[in-house]
mmCIF file of C-alpha atoms in Angstrom:
data_model
loop_
_atom_site.group_PDB
_atom_site.id
_atom_site.type_symbol
_atom_site.label_atom_id
_atom_site.label_comp_id
_atom_site.label_asym_id
_atom_site.label_seq_id
_atom_site.Cartn_x
_atom_site.Cartn_y
_atom_site.Cartn_z
ATOM 1 C CA MET A 1 -17.475 -172.329 221.964
ATOM 2 C CA LYS A 2 -20.024 -169.863 220.695
ATOM 3 C CA THR A 3 -17.420 -167.443 220.105
ATOM 4 C CA ALA A 4 -15.130 -169.945 218.068
ATOM 5 C CA SER A 5 -18.056 -170.744 215.868
ATOM 6 C CA LEU A 6 -18.771 -167.260 215.325
ATOM 7 C CA VAL A 7 -15.439 -166.664 214.108
ATOM 8 C CA ILE A 8 -15.512 -169.529 211.870
ATOM 9 C CA LEU A 9 -18.807 -168.572 210.587
ATOM 10 C CA SER A 10 -17.633 -165.005 209.783
ATOM 11 C CA SER A 11 -14.351 -166.337 208.268
ATOM 12 C CA LEU A 12 -16.417 -168.503 206.077
ATOM 13 C CA LEU A 13 -18.857 -165.767 205.018
ATOM 14 C CA LEU A 14 -15.957 -163.409 204.188
ATOM 15 C CA SER A 15 -14.276 -166.294 202.110
ATOM 16 C CA THR A 16 -17.457 -166.857 200.116
ATOM 17 C CA SER A 17 -17.837 -163.216 199.540
ATOM 18 C CA ALA A 18 -14.668 -162.815 198.388
ATOM 19 C CA SER A 19 -14.846 -166.052 196.215
ATOM 20 C CA ALA A 20 -18.228 -164.648 194.707
ATOM 21 C CA ALA A 21 -16.583 -161.829 193.261
ATOM 22 C CA THR A 22 -16.469 -161.813 189.436
ATOM 23 C CA ASN A 23 -12.993 -161.215 188.055
ATOM 24 C CA LEU A 24 -12.357 -159.207 184.842
ATOM 25 C CA VAL A 25 -9.417 -158.548 182.643
ATOM 26 C CA PHE A 26 -8.867 -155.178 180.950
ATOM 27 C CA SER A 27 -6.248 -154.612 178.532
ATOM 28 C CA PHE A 28 -4.576 -151.341 177.377
ATOM 29 C CA TRP A 29 -1.660 -150.070 175.524
ATOM 30 C CA GLY A 30 0.936 -147.438 176.366
ATOM 31 C CA ASP A 31 4.281 -146.586 178.071
ATOM 32 C CA PRO A 32 4.846 -146.223 181.763
ATOM 33 C CA ALA A 33 3.982 -142.666 181.545
ATOM 34 C CA GLU A 34 0.665 -143.174 180.408
ATOM 35 C CA ALA A 35 -0.460 -145.743 183.004
ATOM 36 C CA PRO A 36 -1.278 -143.656 186.049
ATOM 37 C CA PRO A 37 -4.928 -142.712 185.031
ATOM 38 C CA PHE A 38 -5.823 -146.360 183.930
ATOM 39 C CA LEU A 39 -4.300 -147.747 187.160
ATOM 40 C CA GLU A 40 -6.325 -145.089 189.239
ATOM 41 C CA ILE A 41 -9.584 -146.037 187.540
ATOM 42 C CA VAL A 42 -9.068 -149.752 188.270
ATOM 43 C CA LYS A 43 -8.113 -148.982 191.833
ATOM 44 C CA ASN A 44 -11.183 -146.924 192.592
ATOM 45 C CA PHE A 45 -13.602 -149.220 190.798
ATOM 46 C CA ASN A 46 -12.435 -152.283 192.602
ATOM 47 C CA ALA A 47 -12.695 -150.407 196.020
ATOM 48 C CA SER A 48 -16.568 -149.242 195.071
ATOM 49 C CA HIS A 49 -17.413 -152.668 193.378
ATOM 50 C CA PRO A 50 -16.346 -155.363 195.815
ATOM 51 C CA ASP A 51 -18.606 -157.856 193.792
ATOM 52 C CA ILE A 52 -16.521 -157.349 190.790
ATOM 53 C CA GLN A 53 -12.651 -157.118 190.656
ATOM 54 C CA VAL A 54 -10.736 -155.995 187.366
ATOM 55 C CA THR A 55 -7.028 -156.809 186.893
ATOM 56 C CA TYR A 56 -5.258 -155.072 184.036
ATOM 57 C CA GLN A 57 -2.893 -155.756 181.419
ATOM 58 C CA GLN A 58 -0.518 -153.111 180.028
ATOM 59 C CA THR A 59 1.236 -153.970 176.875
ATOM 60 C CA PRO A 60 3.647 -151.530 174.678
ATOM 61 C CA TRP A 61 1.690 -150.134 171.460
ATOM 62 C CA SER A 62 4.129 -152.214 169.297
ATOM 63 C CA GLY A 63 2.843 -155.504 170.645
ATOM 64 C CA TYR A 64 -0.623 -154.770 171.667
ATOM 65 C CA TRP A 65 -2.222 -155.555 168.446
ATOM 66 C CA THR A 66 -0.485 -158.781 167.676
ATOM 67 C CA LYS A 67 -1.288 -160.109 170.934
ATOM 68 C CA LEU A 68 -4.828 -158.889 170.968
ATOM 69 C CA ASP A 69 -5.580 -160.169 167.421
ATOM 70 C CA ALA A 70 -4.458 -163.735 168.366
ATOM 71 C CA GLN A 71 -6.459 -163.755 171.575
ATOM 72 C CA LEU A 72 -9.692 -162.619 169.900
ATOM 73 C CA ALA A 73 -9.188 -164.990 167.038
ATOM 74 C CA ALA A 74 -9.051 -167.792 169.691
ATOM 75 C CA LYS A 75 -12.366 -166.552 171.131
ATOM 76 C CA ALA A 76 -10.308 -165.443 174.278
ATOM 77 C CA GLY A 77 -8.730 -162.457 175.555
ATOM 78 C CA PRO A 78 -9.539 -159.199 178.100
ATOM 79 C CA ASP A 79 -13.081 -158.618 178.758
ATOM 80 C CA VAL A 80 -12.656 -154.998 178.464
ATOM 81 C CA MET A 81 -10.145 -153.393 175.910
ATOM 82 C CA PHE A 82 -8.655 -150.226 174.698
ATOM 83 C CA ILE A 83 -9.407 -150.358 170.893
ATOM 84 C CA THR A 84 -9.055 -148.619 167.725
ATOM 85 C CA ASN A 85 -10.177 -149.548 164.010
ATOM 86 C CA VAL A 86 -13.504 -150.370 165.583
ATOM 87 C CA PRO A 87 -15.272 -151.592 162.323
ATOM 88 C CA THR A 88 -12.609 -154.132 161.852
ATOM 89 C CA TYR A 89 -13.206 -155.777 164.987
ATOM 90 C CA ALA A 90 -16.755 -155.316 164.896
ATOM 91 C CA SER A 91 -17.047 -156.850 161.632
ATOM 92 C CA ARG A 92 -15.330 -159.967 162.804
ATOM 93 C CA GLY A 93 -17.717 -160.393 165.638
ATOM 94 C CA GLN A 94 -15.286 -159.621 168.292
ATOM 95 C CA LEU A 95 -16.979 -156.595 169.899
ATOM 96 C CA LEU A 96 -20.149 -156.488 171.583
ATOM 97 C CA GLN A 97 -22.794 -153.866 170.530
ATOM 98 C CA LEU A 98 -23.447 -151.257 173.243
ATOM 99 C CA ASP A 99 -26.608 -149.589 171.858
ATOM 100 C CA SER A 100 -29.077 -151.634 173.773
ATOM 101 C CA LEU A 101 -26.935 -151.432 177.171
ATOM 102 C CA ILE A 102 -26.856 -147.670 176.679
ATOM 103 C CA SER A 103 -30.693 -147.267 176.506
ATOM 104 C CA LYS A 104 -31.428 -149.536 179.209
ATOM 105 C CA ASP A 105 -29.186 -147.954 181.641
ATOM 106 C CA LYS A 106 -29.385 -144.324 180.207
ATOM 107 C CA PHE A 107 -25.679 -144.063 179.730
ATOM 108 C CA PRO A 108 -25.212 -140.343 178.863
ATOM 109 C CA ILE A 109 -24.097 -140.897 175.434
ATOM 110 C CA ASN A 110 -25.367 -137.435 174.157
ATOM 111 C CA GLN A 111 -22.556 -135.944 176.313
ATOM 112 C CA PHE A 112 -20.031 -137.042 173.538
ATOM 113 C CA ASN A 113 -19.560 -134.968 170.218
ATOM 114 C CA PRO A 114 -21.403 -136.839 167.716
ATOM 115 C CA GLU A 115 -18.426 -136.772 165.537
ATOM 116 C CA PHE A 116 -16.416 -138.442 167.975
ATOM 117 C CA LEU A 117 -18.801 -141.216 168.163
ATOM 118 C CA ALA A 118 -18.801 -141.955 164.419
ATOM 119 C CA ILE A 119 -15.604 -143.698 164.367
ATOM 120 C CA HIS A 120 -16.822 -145.941 167.046
ATOM 121 C CA LYS A 121 -19.734 -147.548 165.047
ATOM 122 C CA TYR A 122 -20.321 -150.393 162.581
ATOM 123 C CA LYS A 123 -23.200 -150.458 160.291
ATOM 124 C CA GLY A 124 -24.920 -147.848 162.481
ATOM 125 C CA GLY A 125 -24.273 -149.594 165.776
ATOM 126 C CA LEU A 126 -21.877 -148.243 168.401
ATOM 127 C CA TYR A 127 -19.487 -150.869 169.574
ATOM 128 C CA SER A 128 -17.042 -148.735 171.826
ATOM 129 C CA ILE A 129 -17.203 -145.630 173.866
ATOM 130 C CA PRO A 130 -14.118 -143.034 172.921
ATOM 131 C CA ARG A 131 -11.791 -141.895 175.689
ATOM 132 C CA ASP A 132 -10.398 -139.142 173.681
ATOM 133 C CA ASN A 133 -10.380 -137.643 170.122
ATOM 134 C CA ASP A 134 -6.558 -137.638 169.456
ATOM 135 C CA THR A 135 -6.500 -133.825 168.642
ATOM 136 C CA MET A 136 -3.096 -132.801 167.491
ATOM 137 C CA VAL A 137 -1.242 -129.552 168.374
ATOM 138 C CA LEU A 138 2.228 -128.181 167.261
ATOM 139 C CA TYR A 139 4.729 -128.682 169.879
ATOM 140 C CA TYR A 140 7.882 -126.301 169.677
ATOM 141 C CA ASN A 141 11.151 -126.115 171.407
ATOM 142 C CA LYS A 142 11.293 -122.218 172.348
ATOM 143 C CA ASP A 143 15.270 -122.458 172.803
ATOM 144 C CA ALA A 144 15.842 -123.787 169.352
ATOM 145 C CA PHE A 145 13.639 -120.733 167.909
ATOM 146 C CA ASP A 146 15.509 -118.095 170.127
ATOM 147 C CA GLU A 147 18.785 -119.589 169.075
ATOM 148 C CA ALA A 148 17.791 -119.665 165.247
ATOM 149 C CA LYS A 149 16.060 -115.958 165.618
ATOM 150 C CA VAL A 150 12.784 -117.614 164.258
ATOM 151 C CA PRO A 151 9.636 -116.136 165.414
ATOM 152 C CA TYR A 152 7.277 -118.564 167.372
ATOM 153 C CA PRO A 153 4.483 -120.132 165.428
ATOM 154 C CA THR A 154 1.083 -118.114 165.728
ATOM 155 C CA ASP A 155 -2.465 -119.218 164.656
ATOM 156 C CA ALA A 156 -1.674 -117.324 161.181
ATOM 157 C CA TRP A 157 0.922 -119.803 160.254
ATOM 158 C CA LYS A 158 0.267 -121.992 156.851
ATOM 159 C CA TRP A 159 2.324 -124.744 155.562
ATOM 160 C CA ALA A 160 4.832 -122.144 154.008
ATOM 161 C CA ASP A 161 5.495 -120.967 157.430
ATOM 162 C CA LEU A 162 6.141 -124.479 158.749
ATOM 163 C CA ARG A 163 8.634 -125.022 155.918
ATOM 164 C CA SER A 164 10.334 -121.949 156.340
ATOM 165 C CA ALA A 165 10.911 -122.243 160.103
ATOM 166 C CA ALA A 166 11.672 -125.769 159.740
ATOM 167 C CA LEU A 167 14.789 -124.956 157.070
ATOM 168 C CA LYS A 168 16.138 -122.200 159.562
ATOM 169 C CA LEU A 169 15.860 -124.546 162.708
ATOM 170 C CA THR A 170 17.875 -127.620 161.092
ATOM 171 C CA LYS A 171 21.334 -127.838 162.093
ATOM 172 C CA ARG A 172 23.800 -129.787 160.343
ATOM 173 C CA ASP A 173 27.247 -130.949 161.303
ATOM 174 C CA GLY A 174 28.768 -132.063 157.887
ATOM 175 C CA SER A 175 26.554 -134.647 156.416
ATOM 176 C CA ARG A 176 24.849 -135.623 159.705
ATOM 177 C CA VAL A 177 21.716 -133.815 160.936
ATOM 178 C CA SER A 178 22.071 -132.846 164.754
ATOM 179 C CA ARG A 179 18.539 -131.242 164.785
ATOM 180 C CA TYR A 180 15.652 -131.317 162.558
ATOM 181 C CA GLY A 181 13.468 -128.616 161.988
ATOM 182 C CA VAL A 182 10.487 -130.921 162.307
ATOM 183 C CA VAL A 183 9.592 -134.611 162.900
ATOM 184 C CA LEU A 184 6.338 -136.170 161.721
ATOM 185 C CA GLU A 185 4.350 -139.326 162.499
ATOM 186 C CA ASN A 186 3.932 -141.381 159.270
ATOM 187 C CA ASN A 187 0.096 -142.298 160.386
ATOM 188 C CA LYS A 188 -0.807 -138.737 160.528
ATOM 189 C CA TRP A 189 -0.899 -137.766 156.971
ATOM 190 C CA PRO A 190 -4.948 -137.593 156.618
ATOM 191 C CA THR A 191 -4.503 -134.272 158.695
ATOM 192 C CA PHE A 192 -2.438 -132.621 155.667
ATOM 193 C CA VAL A 193 -4.795 -133.980 153.227
ATOM 194 C CA TYR A 194 -7.943 -132.261 155.130
ATOM 195 C CA GLN A 195 -5.773 -129.054 155.604
ATOM 196 C CA ASN A 196 -5.360 -128.767 151.871
ATOM 197 C CA GLY A 197 -8.808 -129.486 151.217
ATOM 198 C CA GLY A 198 -8.804 -132.847 149.911
ATOM 199 C CA LYS A 199 -10.184 -136.385 151.010
ATOM 200 C CA VAL A 200 -8.945 -139.871 151.278
ATOM 201 C CA PHE A 201 -12.280 -141.388 150.176
ATOM 202 C CA ASP A 202 -15.642 -139.776 149.325
ATOM 203 C CA ASP A 203 -17.131 -140.856 152.710
ATOM 204 C CA PRO A 204 -14.545 -141.609 155.439
ATOM 205 C CA LEU A 205 -17.027 -144.080 156.945
ATOM 206 C CA ASN A 206 -19.015 -145.454 154.286
ATOM 207 C CA PRO A 207 -16.702 -145.189 151.117
ATOM 208 C CA THR A 208 -17.361 -145.867 147.538
ATOM 209 C CA LYS A 209 -14.532 -144.057 146.058
ATOM 210 C CA PHE A 210 -10.735 -143.592 146.508
ATOM 211 C CA MET A 211 -9.895 -140.044 146.330
ATOM 212 C CA LEU A 212 -6.498 -139.596 147.692
ATOM 213 C CA ASN A 213 -5.170 -139.499 144.210
ATOM 214 C CA ASP A 214 -6.850 -136.419 143.244
ATOM 215 C CA ALA A 215 -4.599 -133.096 142.988
ATOM 216 C CA LYS A 216 -5.517 -131.905 146.564
ATOM 217 C CA GLY A 217 -4.619 -135.315 148.123
ATOM 218 C CA THR A 218 -1.336 -135.745 146.242
ATOM 219 C CA ALA A 219 -0.226 -132.362 146.816
ATOM 220 C CA ALA A 220 -0.617 -132.653 150.611
ATOM 221 C CA ILE A 221 1.258 -136.138 150.551
ATOM 222 C CA GLN A 222 3.990 -134.792 148.336
ATOM 223 C CA PHE A 223 4.547 -131.778 150.755
ATOM 224 C CA ILE A 224 5.234 -134.192 153.478
ATOM 225 C CA ALA A 225 7.751 -136.224 151.303
ATOM 226 C CA ASP A 226 9.345 -132.996 150.182
ATOM 227 C CA LEU A 227 10.291 -131.997 153.653
ATOM 228 C CA ILE A 228 11.630 -135.346 154.279
ATOM 229 C CA ASN A 229 13.569 -135.904 150.888
ATOM 230 C CA LYS A 230 13.951 -132.427 149.143
ATOM 231 C CA ASP A 231 14.360 -130.033 151.930
ATOM 232 C CA LYS A 232 15.853 -132.642 154.501
ATOM 233 C CA VAL A 233 14.352 -130.734 157.538
ATOM 234 C CA ALA A 234 12.643 -133.794 158.788
ATOM 235 C CA PRO A 235 13.905 -137.446 159.362
ATOM 236 C CA ALA A 236 12.764 -140.433 157.003
ATOM 237 C CA PHE A 237 10.221 -142.494 158.750
ATOM 238 C CA GLN A 238 12.351 -145.648 158.105
ATOM 239 C CA GLU A 239 15.442 -144.014 159.846
ATOM 240 C CA MET A 240 13.318 -142.994 162.816
ATOM 241 C CA ALA A 241 13.422 -146.992 163.708
ATOM 242 C CA GLN A 242 17.116 -146.393 164.296
ATOM 243 C CA ILE A 243 17.383 -142.694 165.818
ATOM 244 C CA GLY A 244 13.961 -142.670 167.787
ATOM 245 C CA ASP A 245 10.469 -142.098 167.382
ATOM 246 C CA SER A 246 8.926 -138.635 167.159
ATOM 247 C CA THR A 247 8.543 -138.243 170.901
ATOM 248 C CA GLN A 248 12.335 -139.239 171.438
ATOM 249 C CA LEU A 249 13.424 -136.898 168.945
ATOM 250 C CA PHE A 250 11.513 -133.896 170.370
ATOM 251 C CA SER A 251 12.134 -134.536 174.019
ATOM 252 C CA SER A 252 16.009 -134.994 173.254
ATOM 253 C CA GLY A 253 16.375 -131.622 171.263
ATOM 254 C CA GLN A 254 16.866 -133.432 168.214
ATOM 255 C CA ALA A 255 13.769 -132.192 166.480
ATOM 256 C CA ALA A 256 12.577 -128.469 167.277
ATOM 257 C CA MET A 257 8.981 -129.128 166.160
ATOM 258 C CA VAL A 258 6.427 -132.209 166.450
ATOM 259 C CA MET A 259 2.613 -132.690 165.514
ATOM 260 C CA THR A 260 1.160 -135.002 168.171
ATOM 261 C CA ASN A 261 -1.240 -135.323 170.753
ATOM 262 C CA ALA A 262 -1.980 -134.463 174.460
ATOM 263 C CA ALA A 263 -0.561 -137.887 175.338
ATOM 264 C CA ARG A 264 3.104 -136.302 175.330
ATOM 265 C CA LEU A 265 2.531 -133.665 177.646
ATOM 266 C CA THR A 266 3.582 -135.713 180.640
ATOM 267 C CA THR A 267 6.733 -136.771 178.883
ATOM 268 C CA PHE A 268 7.629 -133.579 177.560
ATOM 269 C CA LYS A 269 7.408 -132.220 181.197
ATOM 270 C CA SER A 270 10.985 -133.641 181.816
ATOM 271 C CA ALA A 271 12.357 -132.178 178.271
ATOM 272 C CA PRO A 272 15.445 -129.954 179.190
ATOM 273 C CA PHE A 273 14.446 -126.717 177.337
ATOM 274 C CA LYS A 274 11.397 -124.234 177.372
ATOM 275 C CA TRP A 275 8.487 -125.430 174.953
ATOM 276 C CA ALA A 276 5.156 -124.463 174.234
ATOM 277 C CA VAL A 277 2.093 -125.459 171.804
ATOM 278 C CA ALA A 278 0.567 -123.781 168.956
ATOM 279 C CA PRO A 279 -2.485 -124.498 166.387
ATOM 280 C CA LEU A 280 -1.526 -126.559 163.692
ATOM 281 C CA PRO A 281 -0.746 -124.620 160.349
ATOM 282 C CA ALA A 282 -3.150 -124.171 157.920
ATOM 283 C CA GLY A 283 -3.034 -125.465 154.223
ATOM 284 C CA PRO A 284 -2.049 -123.385 151.535
ATOM 285 C CA THR A 285 -5.539 -121.779 151.158
ATOM 286 C CA GLY A 286 -6.035 -121.028 154.897
ATOM 287 C CA VAL A 287 -7.969 -124.436 155.544
ATOM 288 C CA ARG A 288 -7.627 -125.382 159.159
ATOM 289 C CA ALA A 289 -8.326 -128.939 160.046
ATOM 290 C CA ASN A 290 -7.312 -131.561 162.678
ATOM 291 C CA THR A 291 -8.296 -135.088 162.639
ATOM 292 C CA VAL A 292 -10.998 -136.841 164.701
ATOM 293 C CA GLY A 293 -9.250 -140.282 166.041
ATOM 294 C CA GLY A 294 -8.574 -141.327 169.326
ATOM 295 C CA ALA A 295 -9.194 -144.616 170.934
ATOM 296 C CA GLY A 296 -12.283 -146.035 172.869
ATOM 297 C CA PHE A 297 -13.232 -148.925 175.296
ATOM 298 C CA GLY A 298 -14.928 -151.839 173.917
ATOM 299 C CA ILE A 299 -16.315 -155.397 175.396
ATOM 300 C CA ASN A 300 -15.090 -158.782 174.199
ATOM 301 C CA ALA A 301 -18.099 -160.349 172.493
ATOM 302 C CA ASN A 302 -17.061 -163.589 173.914
ATOM 303 C CA THR A 303 -16.655 -162.477 177.656
ATOM 304 C CA GLN A 304 -18.488 -164.565 179.911
ATOM 305 C CA HIS A 305 -19.433 -161.533 182.064
ATOM 306 C CA LYS A 306 -21.268 -159.296 179.925
ATOM 307 C CA ALA A 307 -22.980 -157.670 182.737
ATOM 308 C CA GLU A 308 -19.982 -156.877 184.955
ATOM 309 C CA ALA A 309 -18.144 -156.158 181.974
ATOM 310 C CA TRP A 310 -20.541 -153.403 180.984
ATOM 311 C CA THR A 311 -20.773 -152.089 184.637
ATOM 312 C CA PHE A 312 -17.056 -151.479 184.484
ATOM 313 C CA LEU A 313 -17.030 -149.940 181.062
ATOM 314 C CA GLN A 314 -19.620 -147.505 182.429
ATOM 315 C CA TYR A 315 -17.533 -146.356 185.011
ATOM 316 C CA LEU A 316 -14.361 -146.295 182.759
ATOM 317 C CA ALA A 317 -15.833 -144.759 179.897
ATOM 318 C CA GLY A 318 -18.373 -142.514 181.833
ATOM 319 C CA ALA A 319 -17.932 -139.313 183.760
ATOM 320 C CA GLN A 320 -15.798 -141.018 186.551
ATOM 321 C CA GLY A 321 -13.048 -142.425 184.218
ATOM 322 C CA GLN A 322 -13.231 -139.394 181.856
ATOM 323 C CA THR A 323 -12.604 -136.916 184.608
ATOM 324 C CA ILE A 324 -9.432 -139.158 185.853
ATOM 325 C CA PHE A 325 -8.303 -139.078 182.406
ATOM 326 C CA ALA A 326 -9.102 -135.437 182.030
ATOM 327 C CA LYS A 327 -6.963 -134.538 185.175
ATOM 328 C CA GLY A 328 -3.996 -136.750 183.856
ATOM 329 C CA GLY A 329 -3.787 -134.418 181.013
ATOM 330 C CA GLY A 330 -2.609 -136.963 178.597
ATOM 331 C CA ALA A 331 -6.079 -137.067 176.441
ATOM 332 C CA VAL A 332 -8.512 -134.272 175.138
ATOM 333 C CA PRO A 333 -11.621 -135.809 176.484
ATOM 334 C CA ALA A 334 -14.330 -137.306 174.142
ATOM 335 C CA MET A 335 -16.933 -136.453 176.739
ATOM 336 C CA ASN A 336 -16.455 -132.920 175.782
ATOM 337 C CA LEU A 337 -20.193 -131.824 176.705
ATOM 338 C CA ASN A 338 -19.849 -132.687 180.059
ATOM 339 C CA LYS A 339 -18.826 -129.687 182.080
ATOM 340 C CA THR A 340 -17.255 -131.641 185.066
ATOM 341 C CA VAL A 341 -15.030 -133.416 182.664
ATOM 342 C CA THR A 342 -13.875 -130.462 180.434
ATOM 343 C CA GLY A 343 -13.329 -128.547 183.963
ATOM 344 C CA ALA A 344 -10.950 -131.215 184.868
ATOM 345 C CA PHE A 345 -8.876 -130.991 181.937
ATOM 346 C CA ASN A 346 -6.439 -128.272 183.124
ATOM 347 C CA VAL A 347 -3.327 -128.721 181.489
ATOM 348 C CA PRO A 348 -0.788 -126.369 179.752
ATOM 349 C CA PHE A 349 -2.224 -124.730 176.475
ATOM 350 C CA GLU A 350 -5.593 -126.287 177.257
ATOM 351 C CA ASN A 351 -7.290 -123.902 175.264
ATOM 352 C CA VAL A 352 -5.201 -124.655 172.292
ATOM 353 C CA PHE A 353 -5.910 -128.232 172.575
ATOM 354 C CA LEU A 354 -9.618 -127.553 172.998
ATOM 355 C CA ALA A 355 -10.032 -125.234 170.120
ATOM 356 C CA GLU A 356 -8.154 -127.759 167.890
ATOM 357 C CA SER A 357 -10.828 -130.420 168.709
ATOM 358 C CA ASN A 358 -13.204 -128.245 167.184
ATOM 359 C CA ARG A 359 -11.605 -128.524 163.642
ATOM 360 C CA GLN A 360 -12.068 -132.090 163.079
ATOM 361 C CA GLY A 361 -11.886 -134.251 160.011
ATOM 362 C CA VAL A 362 -12.901 -137.852 160.583
ATOM 363 C CA TYR A 363 -9.966 -140.295 159.956
ATOM 364 C CA PRO A 364 -10.872 -143.230 157.449
ATOM 365 C CA ASN A 365 -12.587 -145.739 159.733
ATOM 366 C CA PHE A 366 -14.416 -148.749 157.989
ATOM 367 C CA ALA A 367 -14.334 -152.561 158.242
ATOM 368 C CA LYS A 368 -11.851 -153.097 154.996
ATOM 369 C CA TYR A 369 -9.659 -150.082 155.996
ATOM 370 C CA VAL A 370 -6.884 -152.020 157.659
ATOM 371 C CA GLN A 371 -7.015 -154.409 154.769
ATOM 372 C CA ILE A 372 -6.771 -151.478 152.190
ATOM 373 C CA SER A 373 -3.988 -149.802 154.395
ATOM 374 C CA ASN A 374 -1.989 -152.927 154.828
ATOM 375 C CA THR A 375 -2.029 -154.277 151.228
ATOM 376 C CA LEU A 376 -2.071 -151.202 148.975
ATOM 377 C CA LEU A 377 -2.040 -147.640 150.599
ATOM 378 C CA ASN A 378 0.875 -148.059 153.008
ATOM 379 C CA PRO A 379 3.143 -149.728 150.714
ATOM 380 C CA ALA A 380 2.121 -147.083 148.007
ATOM 381 C CA LEU A 381 2.954 -144.284 150.443
ATOM 382 C CA ASP A 382 6.323 -145.777 151.717
ATOM 383 C CA THR A 383 7.500 -145.421 148.147
ATOM 384 C CA VAL A 384 6.646 -141.646 148.234
ATOM 385 C CA TRP A 385 8.195 -141.689 151.807
ATOM 386 C CA ASN A 386 11.510 -142.829 150.759
ATOM 387 C CA GLY A 387 11.806 -140.925 147.437
ATOM 388 C CA GLU A 388 11.167 -143.877 144.957
ATOM 389 C CA SER A 389 7.799 -142.522 143.425
ATOM 390 C CA THR A 390 5.852 -139.223 143.280
ATOM 391 C CA ALA A 391 2.611 -139.046 145.150
ATOM 392 C CA GLN A 392 0.694 -138.672 141.932
ATOM 393 C CA ALA A 393 2.541 -141.832 140.469
ATOM 394 C CA ALA A 394 2.066 -144.137 143.377
ATOM 395 C CA LEU A 395 -1.408 -143.098 144.364
ATOM 396 C CA SER A 396 -2.955 -142.969 140.830
ATOM 397 C CA LYS A 397 -1.453 -146.622 140.293
ATOM 398 C CA ILE A 398 -3.497 -148.165 143.095
ATOM 399 C CA ALA A 399 -6.606 -146.196 142.814
ATOM 400 C CA PRO A 400 -8.276 -149.020 140.667
ATOM 401 C CA ASP A 401 -7.287 -151.607 143.189
ATOM 402 C CA VAL A 402 -8.509 -149.678 146.108
ATOM 403 C CA ASP A 403 -11.842 -148.948 144.334
ATOM 404 C CA GLN A 404 -12.206 -152.611 143.409
ATOM 405 C CA LEU A 405 -12.022 -153.436 147.307
ATOM 406 C CA LEU A 406 -14.560 -150.880 148.211
ATOM 407 C CA LYS A 407 -17.218 -152.522 145.912
#
């Protein structure tokens, strides 16, 4: 009888313990190849924190923001989220400010490059902790270069070298292009602006004036457009919706070069050709630049479990999580002043990635940037990308309206 009572009591205690665990939801985007580090972190955290259990929601990039925006607008959604455009969400009151929590628990925020932290702030407060800095490099198909008898890219390359190589690498079957010399990503144009010594705004975080319409900015935008429309060595952005994105085109051999980040390393491993990476080419005057971008992790301001969400965020964005992401090789770690983390970033061409991460220009990131992009900037750029307008005409036309929104 006593034994039976003890068994019942033990079962009740275990049941009570299990039911007492706080359940959190963590959402992130990505394709299946990008998921393993996220899943490993969730698994390890749950094993070491029986009082907090995390479930995850993975959504493709294409549907992530529509889903998240609807959830947050309804004061619902995940407790912890993978996030970009931090000022937009912080200005809506949808992200929890982290400064007091960081101070109270002595989270080692000083192990992150201050430039990486800048785009995760709003009005001086920190609202997310960066995972990576989205450093880009130039991936190139060595077999294609060998076939076309083009020398491999070097750190001495400038835009003219990129264009010259792309012209020689492009293959045509009549009117059809069977291999583009280069494929570009339509949201990476600020890097070209910085490489030309230009600016998008007078200050990327606290702007008062639009500057993309000056000579250096328009020349950079026109260079991209000319690769597409004049030289026809890069696919049009609208065409890529049918033929495949930059990752698909490069990995299938339909493009000989692509400028993209470390997240593509895992995908390109299975490419049926030899490839390597090189630094991004410098601008015409030798300016070398990359762009601070990347995503971070934030807490839903409306979570019912702030303390538990912060416990998970410290693990996810701290040395434990950063080390797992670094080992995965899909992201250049933002915690780049922690030697354990950077030591775990043991990937092909790691020195190129780490060197490029020190050539950063800050990507525009302020509360109204999404509005400006959606209503003015992107529509204007689309007319340039599709050859309807010159960069100078399109950007000069919207400049007064952009400046008005900045007031």
